[in-house]
C-alpha positions as semicolon CSV with decimal commas, in nm:
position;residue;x (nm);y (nm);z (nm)
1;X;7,598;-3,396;4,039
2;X;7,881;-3,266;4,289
3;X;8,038;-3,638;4,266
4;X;8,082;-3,547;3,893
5;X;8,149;-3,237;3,911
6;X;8,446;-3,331;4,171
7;X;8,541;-3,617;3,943
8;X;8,600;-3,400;3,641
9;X;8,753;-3,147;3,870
10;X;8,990;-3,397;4,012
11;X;9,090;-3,517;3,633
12;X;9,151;-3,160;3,532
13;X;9,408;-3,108;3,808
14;X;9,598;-3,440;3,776
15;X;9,599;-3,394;3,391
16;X;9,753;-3,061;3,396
17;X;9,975;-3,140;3,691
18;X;10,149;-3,434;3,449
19;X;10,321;-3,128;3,245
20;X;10,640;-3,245;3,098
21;X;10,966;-3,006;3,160
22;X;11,120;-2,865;2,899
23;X;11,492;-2,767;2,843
24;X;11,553;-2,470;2,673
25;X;11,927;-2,458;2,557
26;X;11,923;-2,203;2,277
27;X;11,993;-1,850;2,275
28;X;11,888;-1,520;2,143
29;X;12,043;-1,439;1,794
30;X;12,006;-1,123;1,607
31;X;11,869;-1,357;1,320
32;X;11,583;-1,523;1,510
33;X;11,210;-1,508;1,456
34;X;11,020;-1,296;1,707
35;X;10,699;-1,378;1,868
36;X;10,557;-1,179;2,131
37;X;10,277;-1,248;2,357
38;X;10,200;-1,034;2,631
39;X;10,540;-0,986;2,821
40;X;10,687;-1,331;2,663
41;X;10,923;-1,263;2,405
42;X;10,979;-1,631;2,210
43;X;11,290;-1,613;1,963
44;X;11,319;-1,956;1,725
45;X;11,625;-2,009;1,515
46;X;11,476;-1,929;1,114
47;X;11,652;-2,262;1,001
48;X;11,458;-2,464;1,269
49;X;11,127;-2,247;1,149
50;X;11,203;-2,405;0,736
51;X;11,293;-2,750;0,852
52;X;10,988;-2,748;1,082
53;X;10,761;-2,610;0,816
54;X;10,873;-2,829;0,529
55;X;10,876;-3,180;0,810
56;X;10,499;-3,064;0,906
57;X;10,420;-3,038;0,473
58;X;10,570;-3,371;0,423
59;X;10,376;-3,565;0,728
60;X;10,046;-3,331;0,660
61;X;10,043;-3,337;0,285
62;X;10,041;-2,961;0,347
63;X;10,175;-2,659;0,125
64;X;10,340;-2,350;0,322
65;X;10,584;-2,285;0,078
66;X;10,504;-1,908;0,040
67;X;10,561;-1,874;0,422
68;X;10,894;-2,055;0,372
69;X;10,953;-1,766;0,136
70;X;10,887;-1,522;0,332
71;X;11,078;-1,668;0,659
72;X;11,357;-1,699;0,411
73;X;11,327;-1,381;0,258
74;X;11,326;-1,165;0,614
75;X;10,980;-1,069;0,503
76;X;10,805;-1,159;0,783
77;X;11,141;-1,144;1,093
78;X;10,823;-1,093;1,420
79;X;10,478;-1,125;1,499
80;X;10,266;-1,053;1,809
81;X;10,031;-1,357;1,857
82;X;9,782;-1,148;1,976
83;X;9,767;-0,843;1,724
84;X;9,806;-1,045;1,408
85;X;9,773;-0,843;1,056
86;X;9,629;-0,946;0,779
87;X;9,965;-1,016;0,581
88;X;10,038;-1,228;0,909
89;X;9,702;-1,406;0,950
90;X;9,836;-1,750;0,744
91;X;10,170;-1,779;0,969
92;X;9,986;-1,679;1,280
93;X;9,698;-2,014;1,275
94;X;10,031;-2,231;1,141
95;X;10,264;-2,107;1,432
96;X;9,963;-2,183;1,684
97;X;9,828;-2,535;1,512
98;X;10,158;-2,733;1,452
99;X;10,472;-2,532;1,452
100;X;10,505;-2,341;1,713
101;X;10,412;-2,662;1,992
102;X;10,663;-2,877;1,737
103;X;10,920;-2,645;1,796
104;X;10,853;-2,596;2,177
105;X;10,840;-2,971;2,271
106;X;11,175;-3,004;2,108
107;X;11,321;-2,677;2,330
108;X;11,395;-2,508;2,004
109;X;11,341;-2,153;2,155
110;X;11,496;-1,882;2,371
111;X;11,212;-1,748;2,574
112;X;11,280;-1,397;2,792
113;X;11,026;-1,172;2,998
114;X;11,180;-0,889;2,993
115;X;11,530;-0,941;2,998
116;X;11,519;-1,222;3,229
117;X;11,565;-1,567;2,993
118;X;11,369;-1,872;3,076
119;X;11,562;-2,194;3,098
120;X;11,325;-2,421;3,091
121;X;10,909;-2,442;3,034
122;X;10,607;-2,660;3,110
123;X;10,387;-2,840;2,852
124;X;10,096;-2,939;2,951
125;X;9,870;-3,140;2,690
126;X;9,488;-3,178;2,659
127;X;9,330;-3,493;2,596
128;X;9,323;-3,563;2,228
129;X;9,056;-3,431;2,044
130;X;8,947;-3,657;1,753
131;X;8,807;-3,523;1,427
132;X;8,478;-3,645;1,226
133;X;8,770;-3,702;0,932
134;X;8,932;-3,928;1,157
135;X;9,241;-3,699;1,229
136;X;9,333;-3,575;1,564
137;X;9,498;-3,326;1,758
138;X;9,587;-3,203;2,100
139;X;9,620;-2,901;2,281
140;X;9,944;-2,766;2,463
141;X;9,955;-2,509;2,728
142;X;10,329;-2,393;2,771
143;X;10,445;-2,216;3,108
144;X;10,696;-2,119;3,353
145;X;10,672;-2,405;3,648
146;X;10,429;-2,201;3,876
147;X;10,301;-1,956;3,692
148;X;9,957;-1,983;3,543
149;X;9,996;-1,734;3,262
150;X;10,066;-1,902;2,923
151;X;10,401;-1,845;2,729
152;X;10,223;-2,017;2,431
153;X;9,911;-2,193;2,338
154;X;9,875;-2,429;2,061
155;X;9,736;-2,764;1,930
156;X;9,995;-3,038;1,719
157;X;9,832;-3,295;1,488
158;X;9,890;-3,636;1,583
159;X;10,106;-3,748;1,280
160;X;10,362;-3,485;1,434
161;X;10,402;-3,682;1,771
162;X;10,559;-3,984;1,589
């Protein structure tokens, strides 16, 4: 029992330690999207937001065009991630399962604690998980290099990764 406990232990570690950096080149605009999770503040550009939305309806054979509206609209301009409203309930499971990881991976965010901006991030991915459908998905953990506490938390369907 401790071999496999030590084994699954040792997998854990070297999994998460394979994080892949992440560049993040863009910066804060008075038109970004806000999303706020604990003393992150994550601003993404609105147009990356609609072309991410409407790539993820095409490869999912999804419909989010009434959040496209409102994204487009300024009716929904912020959400905190971990205080989610009822009008914000349908954005808030699409920005964590597919749009806000698709957006990360590519380093289409400014990121700030405080009033400090992050320059660059750490993905780390979970093995895949495979549904009983046959689709699959996997789990990121985003993060400063370092620092344990997660900027973001979110899964991606595989037909985003290709």
């Amino acid at each position: 029992m401790n071999n496999l406990l030590t084994i699954v232990l040792s997998l854990t570690i070297s999994i998460s330690s394979m994080g892949q950096t992440i560049q993040l080149n863009q910066t804060k605009s008075t038109n970004d999207f806000k999303i706020k999770n604990g003393t992150y503040d994550i601003y993404l550009n609105k147009s990356d937001i609609i072309s991410a939305i409407s790539e993820i309806d095409s490869k999912l054979n999804t419909n989010n065009t009434f959040l496209l509206t409102l994204i487009k609209d300024n009716k929904l301009t912020s959400i905190d991630i971990n205080v989610v409203s009822e009008k914000e309930t349908e954005f808030a499971s699409l920005l964590k399962s597919n749009l806000g990881v698709f957006l990360l991976l590519k380093g289409k965010a400014a990121i700030f604690t405080g009033t400090n901006p992050i320059k660059q991030i750490v993905a780390d991915e979970s093995p895949r998980m495979v549904e009983l459908d046959g689709s699959s998905r996997t789990s990121f953990f985003f993060s400063e290099e370092g620092n344990e506490i997660p900027i973001f938390l979110g899964d991606l369907d595989s037909k985003l990764r290709k």
